[in-house]
Amino acid sequence: METFADYILSEEDYTRKIEIAYYLSKKERLYFDKSVVFKTELARLFIDTMKIDIDKNLVLTACLLYSCKKTTNPLDLANIDEYVYNGVEYLENLGFNDYFCDVCKQVNRNTSPIDRTKEGDILELVDNFGEMLLDKENSKGFSIDEAIILLKHKNFKGQSNQYLEQFMQFVNLEEGVTI
């Protein structure tokens, strides 16, 4: 019997994959908004532009689903720490394997395993960078140049991410930002 994981991972059409995640979110009342699509598109552009040798299908699917249990209430601080774990548990029940779930955990350094994966590092970058660009209910998003500076000198200061330099080159290529 095919699982949901098999179904969405076997879908090769990018737009259809987004539709599948969207309809799952409606049916199961999962977190899915424009930020999910934005970050997924950011990952797709990064991988394609920089010609990164990676399982793109896995990364894009993880981008669409890792935040499935995220709260829509930014003041619900208890859920902020737990949504990754709750999401991974939910994804396991949908049939996703341990590797996929480990990649999803790597969006957050507090929940990720010691041995980071290439896919997890990309997920972490697009989540951090994408989140800084988006307007929030009570604040305006950062400009691209401010976000890239914060990414390098605050979010990833003292952290190892194997794609950070390539990601900064990607942003420079796309937007003409220089550090």
Coordinates of C-alpha atoms in Angstrom, one line a residue:
M1 CA 0.0 0.0 0.0
E2 CA 1.4 3.4 -1.0
T3 CA 1.9 5.9 1.8
F4 CA 1.4 9.7 1.5
A5 CA 5.2 9.9 1.7
D6 CA 5.6 7.6 -1.4
Y7 CA 2.9 9.7 -3.2
I8 CA 4.4 13.1 -2.7
L9 CA 8.0 12.0 -3.2
S10 CA 7.1 10.3 -6.4
E11 CA 5.5 13.5 -7.8
E12 CA 8.0 15.1 -10.1
D13 CA 6.0 18.1 -11.2
Y14 CA 7.0 21.0 -8.9
T15 CA 3.6 22.8 -9.1
R16 CA 1.7 19.6 -8.5
K17 CA 3.9 18.8 -5.4
I18 CA 2.9 22.2 -4.0
E19 CA -0.7 21.5 -4.7
I20 CA -0.5 18.2 -2.9
A21 CA 1.0 19.8 0.2
Y22 CA -1.6 22.5 0.1
Y23 CA -4.5 20.1 -0.1
L24 CA -3.0 18.0 2.7
S25 CA -2.7 21.2 4.9
K26 CA -6.4 22.0 4.3
K27 CA -7.5 18.4 5.0
E28 CA -5.4 18.0 8.1
R29 CA -5.3 21.6 9.3
L30 CA -1.6 21.9 9.0
Y31 CA 0.6 25.0 8.7
F32 CA 0.9 26.1 5.1
D33 CA 1.0 29.7 3.9
K34 CA 2.8 31.9 1.4
S35 CA 6.1 31.7 3.5
V36 CA 6.2 27.9 2.9
V37 CA 5.9 28.3 -0.9
F38 CA 8.4 31.3 -0.8
K39 CA 11.1 29.3 1.0
T40 CA 10.5 26.3 -1.2
E41 CA 11.0 28.4 -4.3
L42 CA 14.1 30.0 -2.7
A43 CA 15.5 26.5 -2.2
R44 CA 14.6 25.5 -5.8
L45 CA 16.3 28.6 -7.3
F46 CA 19.4 28.1 -5.1
I47 CA 19.8 24.5 -6.1
D48 CA 19.2 25.2 -9.8
T49 CA 21.2 28.4 -10.1
M50 CA 24.3 27.1 -8.2
K51 CA 24.0 23.6 -9.8
I52 CA 24.1 21.8 -6.5
D53 CA 24.4 18.1 -6.7
I54 CA 21.7 17.1 -4.2
D55 CA 18.4 15.2 -4.1
K56 CA 16.3 18.3 -5.1
N57 CA 13.1 16.4 -4.8
L58 CA 13.8 15.5 -1.2
V59 CA 14.8 19.1 -0.3
L60 CA 11.7 20.6 -1.9
T61 CA 9.4 18.1 -0.3
A62 CA 11.0 18.8 3.1
C63 CA 10.6 22.6 2.5
L64 CA 6.9 22.1 1.9
L65 CA 6.4 19.9 5.0
Y66 CA 8.9 20.5 7.8
S67 CA 6.8 23.3 9.4
C68 CA 3.5 21.4 9.1
K69 CA 2.9 21.6 12.9
K70 CA 4.1 25.2 13.2
T71 CA 1.6 27.5 15.1
T72 CA 0.0 30.4 13.4
N73 CA 0.1 32.3 16.7
P74 CA 3.5 33.9 17.1
L75 CA 2.9 34.4 20.9
D76 CA 2.5 30.7 21.4
L77 CA 6.1 30.3 22.6
A78 CA 5.7 26.7 23.8
N79 CA 4.9 25.5 20.3
I80 CA 7.9 27.3 18.8
D81 CA 10.2 24.9 20.5
E82 CA 8.0 21.9 19.8
Y83 CA 6.7 22.3 16.3
V84 CA 9.7 20.6 14.7
Y85 CA 9.4 17.5 16.9
N86 CA 5.6 17.4 16.5
G87 CA 6.0 17.8 12.7
V88 CA 8.6 15.0 12.5
E89 CA 6.3 12.7 14.4
Y90 CA 3.5 13.5 12.1
L91 CA 5.7 13.0 9.0
E92 CA 6.8 9.6 10.4
N93 CA 3.1 8.6 10.6
L94 CA 2.7 9.6 6.9
G95 CA 5.4 7.1 6.0
F96 CA 8.5 9.3 5.7
N97 CA 11.8 7.5 6.5
D98 CA 14.3 8.4 9.2
Y99 CA 16.6 10.2 6.8
F100 CA 13.8 12.5 5.5
C101 CA 12.7 13.3 9.1
D102 CA 16.3 14.0 10.1
V103 CA 16.6 16.5 7.3
C104 CA 13.4 18.2 8.6
K105 CA 14.9 18.4 12.1
Q106 CA 17.9 20.2 10.8
V107 CA 16.0 23.4 10.1
N108 CA 16.6 24.2 13.7
R109 CA 20.0 23.7 15.4
N110 CA 18.3 22.9 18.7
T111 CA 16.5 19.9 17.3
S112 CA 19.0 18.6 14.7
P113 CA 21.4 15.7 15.0
I114 CA 25.2 16.3 15.3
D115 CA 25.9 14.9 11.8
R116 CA 24.3 17.5 9.5
T117 CA 23.3 16.6 6.0
K118 CA 23.6 18.6 2.8
E119 CA 19.9 18.7 2.5
G120 CA 19.5 19.9 6.1
D121 CA 22.0 22.7 5.6
I122 CA 20.0 24.0 2.6
L123 CA 16.7 23.8 4.5
E124 CA 18.3 25.7 7.4
L125 CA 19.6 28.4 5.1
V126 CA 16.4 29.0 3.2
D127 CA 14.3 29.0 6.4
N128 CA 16.6 31.5 8.1
F129 CA 17.0 33.8 5.1
G130 CA 13.4 33.5 3.9
E131 CA 12.0 34.3 7.4
M132 CA 14.1 37.5 7.6
L133 CA 12.7 38.8 4.3
L134 CA 9.0 38.3 5.2
D135 CA 6.9 41.0 6.7
K136 CA 5.3 40.0 10.1
E137 CA 2.2 41.1 11.7
N138 CA 4.0 43.8 13.8
S139 CA 7.3 44.3 11.8
K140 CA 8.6 44.8 8.3
G141 CA 11.0 42.2 6.9
F142 CA 14.6 43.0 6.4
S143 CA 16.0 44.2 3.1
I144 CA 18.0 41.5 1.2
D145 CA 21.3 43.1 2.0
E146 CA 20.4 43.4 5.7
A147 CA 19.2 39.8 5.8
I148 CA 22.4 38.4 4.2
I149 CA 24.6 40.3 6.6
L150 CA 22.5 39.1 9.6
L151 CA 22.7 35.5 8.2
K152 CA 26.4 35.6 8.1
H153 CA 27.3 37.6 11.1
K154 CA 24.5 36.7 13.5
N155 CA 22.5 33.6 12.6
F156 CA 25.4 31.5 11.5
K157 CA 28.2 33.1 13.5
G158 CA 30.3 30.3 14.9
Q159 CA 28.1 27.7 13.1
S160 CA 29.2 25.5 10.2
N161 CA 26.9 25.3 7.2
Q162 CA 28.5 23.8 4.2
Y163 CA 26.4 26.0 1.8
L164 CA 26.6 29.4 3.5
E165 CA 29.3 30.9 1.1
Q166 CA 27.5 29.4 -2.0
F167 CA 24.2 30.8 -0.7
M168 CA 25.7 34.3 -0.3
Q169 CA 27.1 34.0 -3.9
F170 CA 23.6 33.0 -5.1
V171 CA 22.0 36.0 -3.5
N172 CA 24.7 38.2 -5.0
L173 CA 24.0 36.7 -8.5
E174 CA 20.3 37.2 -8.1
E175 CA 20.2 40.6 -6.4
G176 CA 23.6 42.2 -6.9
V177 CA 24.2 42.3 -3.1
T178 CA 27.8 42.4 -2.0
I179 CA 29.1 41.9 1.5

